[in-house]
Structures are given as C-alpha cells and as structure tokens.
C-alpha cells in the first residue's frame, strides 16, 4: 500500500480568499494537491485574522510557527514532509534553510504569486515619472533576494507567461526551474451563462481590489481625480461603486455621493457585486502578475476597461472582454461605450468566456502539474545537480542566514 504523501505549505499569511486573489490562488493550490492525494499542513507565523478561511474545515491541518525559533526544526522533522511549498519568497528566506537542513530530500516549491521585484521597479518608475525598463530590475534589492530564492528552490510556480520570459531572458533562469500555473477556474458553459444577469438587469460601474495592495489604491485615486469626472460628465446618472478589503481612512474619505463615487468597503460577496455591475473599471498604472479582479469580471460576464499593465499576460492572442487603453480620454470613452451599447457589451462578455475556457480552465493544467511533481520527486538528485547556482546559494544562505537566525533566537531569550 502506497504511503500518503505529505505537503507542508509555509504561508506568508493565512489564506483569505474573499479578500484577495492571492488567497483564492492558495486555496486552488491546496485543492490541486488534495486531488493528488496529499495530506496537507498549512503553517504560518502570521496572526489569525477575522477573514481567514477555516483550513480544518477544508481538510488541512493548521499550525502556527515562529520566526527565528528552533521549535520549527522539531516540528518539521516530526512532520517529515515530501513536498514543502513556500508562499512567496519571504517565507523561503525565513524557513528555506531550516527545511534544507532538516528535510534535505523534500521537494521545495516556491509560489511566487507575482514577481515582487517587477511590481516594485514599475512602482518606482511611475513615482519618478519615467518609463520602466527591464534594466531597472537590477537596481532593486528585492530582485536579488527574489531571484536567489527562485534559484534555491526546485521549482517556482509562475502565474504570468510574461514574468516567466522575463526570468529566462533578463535573469537567465533555467526553464526547468519554472512552471506556468495561472489562476485556475472551472470552465464556463451555457448553463452557467444563462444564470448570469443580462445587460438590462445590471447597473453601475464597479472597481474591486484589496487596499493593502498599492496598485489598487493608486488606481482608485486615478479614477477619482481624473477618469471618473470625464465619465460622469457624459453619464450624469452613473455611479461607481468601489469595493475592497482593508480600506484606510484616506480611502474612505474619497466617498462622495454627489459625484456618484461610492466607497463601499469590503464586499461580502465579490462575485455578486461584480455580476450586478455593467462594467468593471481597472486603470492600473503599475503592478505585476495576472489580475484576479479581471478574471472575476470575465467569470461574472462583466466587461472591463483596463490598461496594458492590467491585462498583461492574461489573454494571449484572444480578443479582450472589453477594452485595453493607457490613454485617459480613450479609457473614459470606452467605458461609456460599454455602458451604453448592448451589442458591443455582449461581444465583450463573450470574449471573456472564451479567455477563461481557453486559458484558465483547471483541466488544462492539472495533469501536467501532477506529472511535473512526480517527475521532480523521482529525479530530485539529478535536478539539483543541474542547478549548481541554486546549490551554491543554498550553501552560502544556510551558513549566513542560519547564524543570523540563531543569533536573533539567542537575543530573544
């Protein structure tokens, strides 16, 4: 009888699928591993939150762990996982050396979410009012940390093809260390489509996004100051509902009923509010990864207007479910067009269904992912021999990080 394989996920935070796309993504990964028959433990040094998912209810063991504490060594030795997945590079930095030391034969995966160094380099370029160039990445301290983390791991899961190409061309990361696994969705069939509200049953514009994420906060300011006044001038009765978890006081102060700019805070049911809207607005000016809010719009049959950054790596050579533009006046024009023209709206909606079914359907990736994990688990020694840079970084990190962590632990006593 085959022994049940064990997966340990080391989470940056406890998953909150209703607060962010990252939380939803984590639950999808858990579901993929459960389908492969893994027994799963989710450990995190984060504080519990009011909106975290009930992991135990989802068949996952929950374990609180501490940073810079050798109690983790005892825990992981006892658990002895076959696979360890780090949720973002910060967790690999903190716990990777302990995993390598205590469970050297465990397959080490990194779920990147998005490339943090790309997001930050773009954000800095935007703030400095200049064009982003890939050479900017070399100036980011985060890039050095993030790339080192990718090299130390056996496989990094990537949600964006653009970012995979960037890692291969700019940072010369070997293809064998990267695996494309976007956000995974159930395909949309005619029965699902018929359940959605039609054009005449919907109203208003909507923006949705977690406010702890800087690109979202910037997009809302851009809407408020620049784009929304242009739309409102053409559509005096129009309303923009702005939803998002963790709004700060600065966000709440943007609420203005007279201007039809309404800050609604956290959505109890994100899909419901997106499905009731006519158009999603997402004028993102920097960022990385693929945008959960825009996939959600497609699932809900709601066309969107977004930017080049917003739509990056999301639609391949298929037509977008609405419009993509970086020009301010065109953005407002296209939003009005979708809001008023049922024919254009229906075509855009159909485009969204095509994108989901051809690029994000779970069935397109499940089997390849399972085979990749099985192959690496069976050929781990050779795979690591082929990744000398990773072994070298692992060796030096283990020495430096280990002693720094031990020093912090002693200091804390």
CSV table of C-alpha atoms in Angstrom, one decimal:
chain,number,residue,atom,x,y,z
A,1,UNK,CA,0.0,0.0,0.0
A,2,UNK,CA,1.4,3.4,-1.0
A,3,UNK,CA,2.1,5.8,1.8
A,4,UNK,CA,0.2,9.1,1.8
A,5,UNK,CA,2.5,11.9,0.6
A,6,UNK,CA,2.7,14.9,2.9
A,7,UNK,CA,2.8,18.6,1.8
A,8,UNK,CA,3.8,21.4,4.1
A,9,UNK,CA,2.8,24.9,3.0
A,10,UNK,CA,4.5,27.8,4.7
A,11,UNK,CA,2.2,30.7,4.4
A,12,UNK,CA,3.1,34.4,4.5
A,13,UNK,CA,-0.5,35.0,5.8
A,14,UNK,CA,-3.4,32.7,6.4
A,15,UNK,CA,-5.5,32.5,3.2
A,16,UNK,CA,-8.3,35.0,2.8
A,17,UNK,CA,-10.0,34.0,-0.5
A,18,UNK,CA,-12.6,36.7,-0.1
A,19,UNK,CA,-10.1,39.5,0.5
A,20,UNK,CA,-7.6,38.9,-2.3
A,21,UNK,CA,-6.8,37.0,-5.5
A,22,UNK,CA,-3.7,35.6,-3.6
A,23,UNK,CA,-6.0,34.0,-1.0
A,24,UNK,CA,-8.1,32.4,-3.8
A,25,UNK,CA,-5.0,31.2,-5.5
A,26,UNK,CA,-3.7,29.5,-2.4
A,27,UNK,CA,-7.0,27.6,-2.0
A,28,UNK,CA,-6.8,26.5,-5.6
A,29,UNK,CA,-3.3,25.1,-5.0
A,30,UNK,CA,-4.5,23.3,-1.9
A,31,UNK,CA,-7.3,21.8,-3.9
A,32,UNK,CA,-4.8,20.6,-6.7
A,33,UNK,CA,-2.6,18.8,-4.1
A,34,UNK,CA,-5.7,17.3,-2.4
A,35,UNK,CA,-6.8,15.9,-5.8
A,36,UNK,CA,-3.3,14.3,-6.0
A,37,UNK,CA,-3.9,12.6,-2.6
A,38,UNK,CA,-1.6,14.7,-0.5
A,39,UNK,CA,-2.1,15.1,3.3
A,40,UNK,CA,-1.7,18.9,3.8
A,41,UNK,CA,-0.4,21.0,6.7
A,42,UNK,CA,-0.5,24.8,6.4
A,43,UNK,CA,1.9,26.6,8.8
A,44,UNK,CA,2.3,30.4,9.2
A,45,UNK,CA,3.9,32.9,11.5
A,46,UNK,CA,1.1,35.3,10.8
A,47,UNK,CA,-1.6,36.4,13.4
A,48,UNK,CA,-5.1,34.9,12.9
A,49,UNK,CA,-7.4,37.2,11.1
A,50,UNK,CA,-11.2,37.6,11.1
A,51,UNK,CA,-11.5,36.8,7.4
A,52,UNK,CA,-9.2,33.8,7.2
A,53,UNK,CA,-10.6,30.6,5.7
A,54,UNK,CA,-11.3,27.7,8.1
A,55,UNK,CA,-8.5,25.4,7.0
A,56,UNK,CA,-9.5,22.5,9.2
A,57,UNK,CA,-13.0,22.6,7.6
A,58,UNK,CA,-11.1,22.3,4.2
A,59,UNK,CA,-9.3,19.2,5.4
A,60,UNK,CA,-6.0,21.0,6.1
A,61,UNK,CA,-4.0,20.8,9.4
A,62,UNK,CA,-3.3,24.3,10.7
A,63,UNK,CA,-0.1,25.1,12.6
A,64,UNK,CA,1.2,28.4,14.0
A,65,UNK,CA,5.0,28.7,13.7
A,66,UNK,CA,7.5,31.3,14.9
A,67,UNK,CA,10.2,33.2,13.1
A,68,UNK,CA,13.8,32.6,14.3
A,69,UNK,CA,12.8,29.8,16.6
A,70,UNK,CA,14.3,26.3,16.5
A,71,UNK,CA,10.9,24.9,17.5
A,72,UNK,CA,10.3,24.9,13.7
A,73,UNK,CA,13.1,22.3,13.3
A,74,UNK,CA,11.4,20.0,15.8
A,75,UNK,CA,8.1,20.4,14.1
A,76,UNK,CA,9.3,19.8,10.5
A,77,UNK,CA,11.5,16.8,11.5
A,78,UNK,CA,8.4,15.2,13.1
A,79,UNK,CA,6.2,16.0,10.1
A,80,UNK,CA,8.8,14.9,7.6
A,81,UNK,CA,7.0,16.3,4.5
A,82,UNK,CA,7.7,15.0,1.0
A,83,UNK,CA,7.0,18.5,-0.5
A,84,UNK,CA,7.3,21.9,1.0
A,85,UNK,CA,5.8,24.9,-0.7
A,86,UNK,CA,6.8,28.5,0.3
A,87,UNK,CA,4.1,31.1,-0.1
A,88,UNK,CA,6.2,34.0,-1.6
A,89,UNK,CA,10.0,34.4,-1.4
A,90,UNK,CA,10.0,36.0,2.0
A,91,UNK,CA,8.9,32.6,3.5
A,92,UNK,CA,11.6,30.8,1.7
A,93,UNK,CA,14.2,33.3,3.0
A,94,UNK,CA,13.0,32.7,6.6
A,95,UNK,CA,12.4,28.9,6.6
A,96,UNK,CA,14.2,27.6,3.5
A,97,UNK,CA,17.5,26.8,5.2
A,98,UNK,CA,15.7,25.0,8.0
A,99,UNK,CA,13.8,22.9,5.5
A,100,UNK,CA,17.0,22.1,3.6
A,101,UNK,CA,18.8,21.2,6.8
A,102,UNK,CA,16.1,19.1,8.5
A,103,UNK,CA,14.4,17.5,5.4
A,104,UNK,CA,17.0,17.6,2.6
A,105,UNK,CA,15.0,15.2,0.5
A,106,UNK,CA,11.8,17.2,0.5
A,107,UNK,CA,10.9,18.8,-2.9
A,108,UNK,CA,11.0,22.6,-2.4
A,109,UNK,CA,8.4,24.7,-4.3
A,110,UNK,CA,8.0,28.4,-4.4
A,111,UNK,CA,4.7,30.0,-5.2
A,112,UNK,CA,5.8,33.4,-6.5
A,113,UNK,CA,2.2,34.9,-6.7
A,114,UNK,CA,3.7,37.7,-8.9
A,115,UNK,CA,7.2,39.0,-9.3
A,116,UNK,CA,7.6,41.4,-6.4
A,117,UNK,CA,10.7,43.0,-7.9
A,118,UNK,CA,8.8,43.7,-11.2
A,119,UNK,CA,5.9,45.3,-9.3
A,120,UNK,CA,8.3,47.5,-7.2
A,121,UNK,CA,10.5,48.5,-10.1
A,122,UNK,CA,7.4,49.6,-12.0
A,123,UNK,CA,6.0,51.4,-9.0
A,124,UNK,CA,9.3,53.3,-8.5
A,125,UNK,CA,9.5,54.2,-12.2
A,126,UNK,CA,5.9,55.5,-12.0
A,127,UNK,CA,6.6,57.6,-8.9
A,128,UNK,CA,9.7,59.0,-10.6
A,129,UNK,CA,7.6,59.9,-13.7
A,130,UNK,CA,9.8,57.8,-16.1
A,131,UNK,CA,9.3,54.8,-18.3
A,132,UNK,CA,10.0,51.4,-16.8
A,133,UNK,CA,13.0,49.5,-18.3
A,134,UNK,CA,13.9,45.9,-17.5
A,135,UNK,CA,17.4,47.1,-16.5
A,136,UNK,CA,15.6,48.9,-13.6
A,137,UNK,CA,15.2,45.4,-12.1
A,138,UNK,CA,18.9,45.1,-11.4
A,139,UNK,CA,18.7,48.1,-9.1
A,140,UNK,CA,16.0,46.6,-6.9
A,141,UNK,CA,17.4,44.9,-3.7
A,142,UNK,CA,14.2,42.8,-3.7
A,143,UNK,CA,15.2,41.4,-7.1
A,144,UNK,CA,18.5,40.0,-5.7
A,145,UNK,CA,16.5,38.4,-2.8
A,146,UNK,CA,13.7,37.1,-5.0
A,147,UNK,CA,15.9,35.6,-7.7
A,148,UNK,CA,18.1,33.9,-5.1
A,149,UNK,CA,15.0,32.4,-3.6
A,150,UNK,CA,13.9,31.1,-7.1
A,151,UNK,CA,17.3,29.6,-7.7
A,152,UNK,CA,17.4,27.9,-4.2
A,153,UNK,CA,14.0,26.2,-4.9
A,154,UNK,CA,13.5,23.1,-7.0
A,155,UNK,CA,10.5,24.7,-8.9
A,156,UNK,CA,8.8,28.1,-8.9
A,157,UNK,CA,5.2,28.3,-9.8
A,158,UNK,CA,4.5,31.3,-12.1
A,159,UNK,CA,1.1,32.8,-12.9
A,160,UNK,CA,2.3,35.1,-15.7
A,161,UNK,CA,4.0,34.0,-19.0
A,162,UNK,CA,5.4,37.5,-19.3
A,163,UNK,CA,7.2,37.0,-16.0
A,164,UNK,CA,8.5,33.6,-17.0
A,165,UNK,CA,10.0,35.1,-20.1
A,166,UNK,CA,11.5,37.9,-18.1
A,167,UNK,CA,13.2,35.5,-15.7
A,168,UNK,CA,14.6,33.5,-18.6
A,169,UNK,CA,15.8,36.4,-20.7
A,170,UNK,CA,16.8,39.0,-18.1
A,171,UNK,CA,18.0,36.8,-15.2
A,172,UNK,CA,18.9,33.7,-17.2
A,173,UNK,CA,16.9,31.4,-15.0
A,174,UNK,CA,16.8,27.9,-16.4
A,175,UNK,CA,13.4,26.8,-17.8
A,176,UNK,CA,13.5,23.6,-15.7
A,177,UNK,CA,13.1,25.7,-12.5
A,178,UNK,CA,9.9,27.4,-13.7
A,179,UNK,CA,6.4,26.1,-14.2
A,180,UNK,CA,3.5,28.1,-15.6
A,181,UNK,CA,0.4,27.6,-13.4
A,182,UNK,CA,-2.0,30.5,-13.7
A,183,UNK,CA,-5.1,31.1,-11.6
A,184,UNK,CA,-7.3,28.0,-12.3
A,185,UNK,CA,-11.0,28.2,-12.9
A,186,UNK,CA,-13.9,26.0,-13.8
A,187,UNK,CA,-14.9,26.3,-17.5
A,188,UNK,CA,-18.0,28.3,-18.2
A,189,UNK,CA,-20.8,26.5,-20.0
A,190,UNK,CA,-24.1,27.7,-21.4
A,191,UNK,CA,-26.0,26.7,-18.2
A,192,UNK,CA,-23.7,29.0,-16.2
A,193,UNK,CA,-24.1,31.8,-18.7
A,194,UNK,CA,-27.9,31.6,-18.5
A,195,UNK,CA,-27.8,32.1,-14.7
A,196,UNK,CA,-26.0,35.5,-15.1
A,197,UNK,CA,-27.9,38.8,-15.1
A,198,UNK,CA,-28.4,40.2,-18.6
A,199,UNK,CA,-27.4,43.7,-19.8
A,200,UNK,CA,-30.8,45.2,-19.0
A,201,UNK,CA,-30.8,43.8,-15.4
A,202,UNK,CA,-27.5,45.4,-14.5
A,203,UNK,CA,-26.4,48.9,-13.5
A,204,UNK,CA,-23.4,51.0,-12.4
A,205,UNK,CA,-19.7,50.7,-12.8
A,206,UNK,CA,-17.6,48.9,-10.3
A,207,UNK,CA,-13.9,48.7,-9.1
A,208,UNK,CA,-12.8,46.0,-6.7
A,209,UNK,CA,-9.4,45.3,-5.1
A,210,UNK,CA,-7.7,44.8,-1.8
A,211,UNK,CA,-6.5,48.2,-0.5
A,212,UNK,CA,-3.3,46.8,1.1
A,213,UNK,CA,-2.1,46.4,-2.5
A,214,UNK,CA,-0.5,49.7,-3.6
A,215,UNK,CA,-1.5,49.3,-7.3
A,216,UNK,CA,-5.2,49.2,-6.3
A,217,UNK,CA,-5.0,52.3,-4.1
A,218,UNK,CA,-3.3,54.2,-6.9
A,219,UNK,CA,-5.9,53.1,-9.4
A,220,UNK,CA,-8.8,54.4,-7.2
A,221,UNK,CA,-7.1,57.8,-6.8
A,222,UNK,CA,-6.6,57.9,-10.6
A,223,UNK,CA,-10.3,57.1,-11.1
A,224,UNK,CA,-11.5,59.7,-8.5
A,225,UNK,CA,-9.3,62.6,-9.7
A,226,UNK,CA,-9.1,62.1,-13.5
A,227,UNK,CA,-11.2,59.3,-15.1
A,228,UNK,CA,-14.5,59.4,-13.2
A,229,UNK,CA,-15.1,63.1,-13.8
A,230,UNK,CA,-14.9,62.5,-17.6
A,231,UNK,CA,-17.3,59.6,-17.4
A,232,UNK,CA,-19.7,61.4,-15.1
A,233,UNK,CA,-19.8,64.4,-17.5
A,234,UNK,CA,-21.1,62.1,-20.2
A,235,UNK,CA,-23.3,60.0,-17.9
A,236,UNK,CA,-24.7,62.3,-15.2
A,237,UNK,CA,-26.8,59.5,-13.6
A,238,UNK,CA,-23.9,57.0,-13.5
A,239,UNK,CA,-22.5,55.6,-10.2
A,240,UNK,CA,-19.1,54.0,-9.5
A,241,UNK,CA,-19.1,51.5,-6.6
A,242,UNK,CA,-15.6,51.0,-5.2
A,243,UNK,CA,-15.2,47.8,-3.2
A,244,UNK,CA,-12.1,46.4,-1.4
A,245,UNK,CA,-10.9,44.8,1.8
A,246,UNK,CA,-8.9,46.9,4.3
A,247,UNK,CA,-9.8,50.4,3.2
A,248,UNK,CA,-7.8,53.1,5.1
A,249,UNK,CA,-9.2,56.4,6.3
A,250,UNK,CA,-7.7,58.0,3.2
A,251,UNK,CA,-9.7,55.6,1.0
A,252,UNK,CA,-12.9,56.2,3.0
A,253,UNK,CA,-12.5,60.0,2.6
A,254,UNK,CA,-12.9,59.7,-1.2
A,255,UNK,CA,-16.6,58.7,-0.8
A,256,UNK,CA,-18.8,61.4,-2.5
A,257,UNK,CA,-22.5,60.7,-3.0
A,258,UNK,CA,-23.0,63.8,-5.1
A,259,UNK,CA,-20.3,62.7,-7.6
A,260,UNK,CA,-21.6,59.1,-7.6
A,261,UNK,CA,-18.2,57.9,-6.3
A,262,UNK,CA,-19.1,55.5,-3.6
A,263,UNK,CA,-16.6,53.7,-1.3
A,264,UNK,CA,-18.4,50.5,-0.3
A,265,UNK,CA,-15.6,48.8,1.7
A,266,UNK,CA,-15.3,45.0,1.8
A,267,UNK,CA,-17.7,43.1,-0.4
A,268,UNK,CA,-19.5,40.3,1.5
A,269,UNK,CA,-19.8,38.5,-1.9
A,270,UNK,CA,-17.4,39.9,-4.5
A,271,UNK,CA,-18.9,37.8,-7.4
A,272,UNK,CA,-22.3,39.2,-6.6
A,273,UNK,CA,-21.3,42.8,-6.7
A,274,UNK,CA,-19.3,42.3,-9.9
A,275,UNK,CA,-22.2,40.4,-11.6
A,276,UNK,CA,-24.7,43.1,-10.8
A,277,UNK,CA,-22.5,45.8,-12.4
A,278,UNK,CA,-22.5,46.7,-16.1
A,279,UNK,CA,-18.8,47.5,-16.4
A,280,UNK,CA,-15.6,46.9,-14.4
A,281,UNK,CA,-13.0,49.7,-14.4
A,282,UNK,CA,-9.4,48.8,-13.6
A,283,UNK,CA,-7.0,51.6,-14.6
A,284,UNK,CA,-3.9,50.0,-13.1
A,285,UNK,CA,-0.7,52.0,-13.8
A,286,UNK,CA,1.8,49.6,-12.3
A,287,UNK,CA,1.8,46.1,-10.9
A,288,UNK,CA,2.7,42.5,-11.9
A,289,UNK,CA,1.2,39.0,-12.2
A,290,UNK,CA,-2.3,38.5,-13.6
A,291,UNK,CA,-5.2,40.3,-12.1
A,292,UNK,CA,-7.8,38.3,-10.2
A,293,UNK,CA,-10.3,41.2,-10.4
A,294,UNK,CA,-10.3,41.0,-14.2
A,295,UNK,CA,-10.7,37.2,-14.3
A,296,UNK,CA,-13.5,37.6,-11.8
A,297,UNK,CA,-15.1,40.1,-14.2
A,298,UNK,CA,-15.0,37.5,-17.0
A,299,UNK,CA,-16.5,34.8,-14.8
A,300,UNK,CA,-19.3,37.2,-13.9
A,301,UNK,CA,-19.9,38.1,-17.5
A,302,UNK,CA,-19.0,41.7,-16.8
A,303,UNK,CA,-16.9,43.5,-19.5
A,304,UNK,CA,-14.0,45.6,-18.3
A,305,UNK,CA,-11.9,48.6,-19.3
A,306,UNK,CA,-8.3,48.3,-18.2
A,307,UNK,CA,-4.7,49.3,-19.1
A,308,UNK,CA,-1.8,47.4,-20.7
A,309,UNK,CA,-0.4,46.6,-17.2
A,310,UNK,CA,-3.9,45.4,-16.1
A,311,UNK,CA,-4.3,43.0,-19.0
A,312,UNK,CA,-0.6,41.9,-19.2
A,313,UNK,CA,-0.2,38.2,-19.9
A,314,UNK,CA,-3.9,37.5,-19.5
A,315,UNK,CA,-5.4,36.9,-22.9
A,316,UNK,CA,-2.8,35.5,-25.3
A,317,UNK,CA,-3.9,36.3,-28.8
A,318,UNK,CA,-7.7,36.3,-28.0
A,319,UNK,CA,-9.8,39.5,-28.0
A,320,UNK,CA,-10.2,41.2,-24.6
A,321,UNK,CA,-13.5,41.2,-22.8
A,322,UNK,CA,-13.9,45.0,-23.3
A,323,UNK,CA,-11.1,47.5,-24.0
A,324,UNK,CA,-7.4,48.0,-23.2
A,325,UNK,CA,-6.0,51.5,-23.3
A,326,UNK,CA,-3.5,53.7,-21.5
A,327,UNK,CA,-4.9,56.9,-22.9
A,328,UNK,CA,-7.1,58.8,-20.4
A,329,UNK,CA,-9.7,60.2,-22.7
A,330,UNK,CA,-10.0,56.8,-24.6
A,331,UNK,CA,-10.4,55.0,-21.3
A,332,UNK,CA,-13.4,57.2,-20.4
A,333,UNK,CA,-14.9,56.9,-24.0
A,334,UNK,CA,-14.6,53.1,-24.0
A,335,UNK,CA,-16.2,52.9,-20.5
A,336,UNK,CA,-19.2,55.0,-21.8
A,337,UNK,CA,-19.4,52.9,-24.9
A,338,UNK,CA,-19.7,49.6,-23.0
A,339,UNK,CA,-22.2,51.1,-20.6
A,340,UNK,CA,-24.5,52.3,-23.4
A,341,UNK,CA,-24.1,49.8,-26.3
A,342,UNK,CA,-25.6,46.4,-25.7
A,343,UNK,CA,-24.2,44.9,-28.9
A,344,UNK,CA,-20.6,45.8,-28.0
A,345,UNK,CA,-21.2,44.8,-24.4
A,346,UNK,CA,-22.5,41.3,-25.4
A,347,UNK,CA,-19.5,40.7,-27.7
A,348,UNK,CA,-17.1,41.8,-24.9
A,349,UNK,CA,-18.8,39.4,-22.5
A,350,UNK,CA,-18.5,36.5,-24.9
A,351,UNK,CA,-14.7,37.3,-25.3
A,352,UNK,CA,-14.4,36.9,-21.5
A,353,UNK,CA,-15.9,33.5,-21.5
A,354,UNK,CA,-13.5,32.4,-24.4
A,355,UNK,CA,-10.5,33.7,-22.4
A,356,UNK,CA,-11.5,31.7,-19.3
A,357,UNK,CA,-12.2,28.5,-21.2
A,358,UNK,CA,-9.1,28.6,-23.4
A,359,UNK,CA,-6.5,29.9,-20.9
A,360,UNK,CA,-7.6,29.3,-17.3
A,361,UNK,CA,-9.7,26.1,-17.3
A,362,UNK,CA,-8.4,23.9,-14.5
A,363,UNK,CA,-8.4,20.8,-16.7
A,364,UNK,CA,-5.7,22.3,-19.0
A,365,UNK,CA,-3.1,22.3,-16.2
A,366,UNK,CA,-4.0,19.6,-13.6
A,367,UNK,CA,-2.4,16.6,-15.3
A,368,UNK,CA,0.8,18.4,-16.4
A,369,UNK,CA,1.3,19.7,-12.8
A,370,UNK,CA,0.8,16.3,-11.3
A,371,UNK,CA,3.4,14.8,-13.7
A,372,UNK,CA,5.9,17.6,-13.0
A,373,UNK,CA,5.7,17.0,-9.3
A,374,UNK,CA,6.0,13.2,-9.8
A,375,UNK,CA,9.0,13.6,-12.1
A,376,UNK,CA,10.9,16.0,-9.8
A,377,UNK,CA,10.2,13.9,-6.8
A,378,UNK,CA,11.7,10.9,-8.6
A,379,UNK,CA,14.7,12.7,-10.1
A,380,UNK,CA,15.4,15.2,-7.4
A,381,UNK,CA,19.2,14.4,-7.1
A,382,UNK,CA,19.9,14.9,-10.8
A,383,UNK,CA,17.6,18.0,-10.9
A,384,UNK,CA,19.6,19.6,-8.1
A,385,UNK,CA,23.0,18.6,-9.8
A,386,UNK,CA,21.8,20.5,-12.9
A,387,UNK,CA,21.1,23.6,-10.8
A,388,UNK,CA,24.6,24.4,-9.5
A,389,UNK,CA,23.9,28.1,-8.9
A,390,UNK,CA,21.0,27.1,-6.6
A,391,UNK,CA,23.2,24.7,-4.7
A,392,UNK,CA,25.8,27.3,-4.2
A,393,UNK,CA,23.3,29.9,-3.0
A,394,UNK,CA,21.7,27.3,-0.7
A,395,UNK,CA,25.2,26.5,0.8
A,396,UNK,CA,26.0,30.2,1.5
A,397,UNK,CA,22.5,31.1,2.6
A,398,UNK,CA,22.4,28.2,5.0
A,399,UNK,CA,25.6,29.5,6.6
A,400,UNK,CA,24.8,33.2,6.8
A,401,UNK,CA,21.0,33.0,7.4
A,402,UNK,CA,21.4,30.2,9.9
A,403,UNK,CA,23.8,32.0,12.1
A,404,UNK,CA,21.9,35.3,11.9
A,405,UNK,CA,18.7,33.4,12.9
A,406,UNK,CA,20.5,31.6,15.7
A,407,UNK,CA,21.8,35.0,17.0
A,408,UNK,CA,18.3,36.5,16.9
A,409,UNK,CA,16.9,33.5,18.7
A,410,UNK,CA,19.5,33.8,21.5
A,411,UNK,CA,18.9,37.6,21.7
A,412,UNK,CA,15.2,37.0,22.1
A,413,UNK,CA,15.9,34.7,25.1
